[in-house]
XYZ file of C-alpha atoms in Angstrom:
142
model
C 55.644 -54.945 99.176
C 53.438 -58.018 99.023
C 49.592 -58.188 99.562
C 50.039 -59.334 103.199
C 52.514 -56.492 104.067
C 50.023 -54.059 102.396
C 47.110 -55.285 104.298
C 49.038 -54.763 107.523
C 50.105 -51.189 106.339
C 46.655 -50.078 105.331
C 44.608 -52.111 107.970
C 41.690 -50.742 109.758
C 43.224 -47.774 111.661
C 41.137 -44.686 112.586
C 42.792 -41.687 111.277
C 45.562 -43.439 109.305
C 48.028 -41.379 107.395
C 50.376 -42.488 104.773
C 52.291 -41.096 101.780
C 54.302 -42.125 98.795
C 53.567 -46.045 99.075
C 53.172 -48.320 96.238
C 50.640 -51.104 95.932
C 50.773 -51.751 92.340
C 49.361 -54.853 91.050
C 48.531 -56.293 94.435
C 45.509 -58.317 95.266
C 43.989 -56.401 98.005
C 40.164 -57.607 97.745
C 37.942 -56.700 100.513
C 40.339 -54.451 102.199
C 38.985 -52.189 104.835
C 40.521 -48.993 105.788
C 39.333 -46.905 108.736
C 37.281 -43.729 108.354
C 38.998 -40.448 108.073
C 42.302 -42.110 106.685
C 44.351 -40.166 104.272
C 46.697 -41.370 101.499
C 49.001 -38.955 99.788
C 50.582 -39.625 96.512
C 50.252 -43.438 96.883
C 50.038 -45.819 93.656
C 47.355 -48.314 93.360
C 48.087 -49.273 89.398
C 46.365 -52.288 88.404
C 45.526 -53.086 92.073
C 42.660 -55.432 92.691
C 40.629 -53.701 95.232
C 37.211 -55.341 94.563
C 34.772 -55.188 97.526
C 37.146 -52.992 99.505
C 35.652 -50.668 102.181
C 37.111 -47.114 101.764
C 34.505 -44.954 103.259
C 35.462 -41.493 104.449
C 39.063 -41.841 102.977
C 40.888 -38.773 101.495
C 43.099 -39.741 98.444
C 45.305 -36.906 97.493
C 47.303 -37.281 94.184
C 47.067 -41.093 94.156
C 47.289 -43.240 91.033
C 44.668 -46.001 90.482
C 45.189 -46.168 86.738
C 43.509 -49.457 85.634
C 42.600 -50.555 89.280
C 39.682 -52.849 89.905
C 37.302 -51.285 92.506
C 34.171 -53.197 91.390
C 31.666 -53.520 94.242
C 33.679 -51.323 96.595
C 32.342 -48.951 98.975
C 33.685 -45.465 98.559
C 30.985 -43.638 100.464
C 31.937 -39.889 101.398
C 35.489 -40.541 100.044
C 37.327 -37.500 98.722
C 39.537 -37.661 95.537
C 41.991 -34.640 95.166
C 43.832 -34.786 91.741
C 43.610 -38.625 91.639
C 44.404 -40.665 88.391
C 41.280 -42.919 88.025
C 41.579 -43.617 84.309
C 40.493 -46.834 83.200
C 39.495 -47.634 86.687
C 36.508 -50.466 87.179
C 33.965 -48.727 89.351
C 31.076 -50.973 88.397
C 28.700 -51.627 91.183
C 30.638 -49.404 93.409
C 28.877 -47.203 95.987
C 30.239 -43.668 95.489
C 27.439 -42.001 97.721
C 28.529 -38.494 98.909
C 31.977 -38.906 97.264
C 33.756 -35.746 96.493
C 35.752 -35.654 93.283
C 37.022 -32.000 93.404
C 37.681 -30.732 89.913
C 37.169 -33.310 87.402
C 38.782 -33.993 84.153
C 36.833 -36.036 81.482
C 39.582 -36.247 78.847
C 41.736 -33.087 78.770
C 45.316 -33.271 79.833
C 45.003 -30.723 82.668
C 47.295 -31.524 85.886
C 45.998 -31.580 89.315
C 42.413 -32.835 88.620
C 40.839 -36.039 89.314
C 40.711 -37.846 85.859
C 37.843 -40.474 85.334
C 38.688 -40.963 81.408
C 37.591 -44.474 80.473
C 36.399 -45.338 83.950
C 33.597 -47.982 83.910
C 30.606 -46.783 86.126
C 27.842 -48.983 84.912
C 25.784 -49.962 88.025
C 27.615 -47.495 90.434
C 25.583 -45.621 93.123
C 26.441 -42.108 92.235
C 24.176 -40.116 94.728
C 25.130 -36.786 96.093
C 28.577 -36.799 94.396
C 30.347 -33.442 94.609
C 32.315 -32.100 91.617
C 33.810 -28.443 91.840
C 34.385 -28.156 88.075
C 34.324 -30.333 85.036
C 37.073 -29.963 82.451
C 37.316 -31.504 79.049
C 33.508 -32.089 78.685
C 32.340 -31.620 75.225
C 28.743 -30.776 75.270
C 26.460 -31.979 72.351
C 25.071 -29.208 70.042
C 21.498 -28.291 70.616
C 19.211 -29.263 67.868
C 17.193 -26.503 66.401
């Protein structure tokens, strides 16, 4: 699939539902997908999604490893068991996002994994996280 075909497949559609599609390495800057859209087991490995509008989306078991989401709007987006390792989320708006159970570096399956993600300048207000796995708290100083 090329970028043009991907844009048509994911174009602004209220309640869009797609599964098992591959968008790896495509240039999809400024992509806009309709509210309450759902993507299941889709792959965005290394995809350029800068400035995309993905508000209110539900991503289930999707792979975004190494994707560029810098400056994207992900307001009230839900991530269920997604691979967000090494994703660029700098300056992204994640207000109200739901990350479900979160993995921060342990090899657990079925949890959203943010290992190595870049979050500098991201808006992280009102994020929901059900649990955090792999967190290594610092020892308290006596």
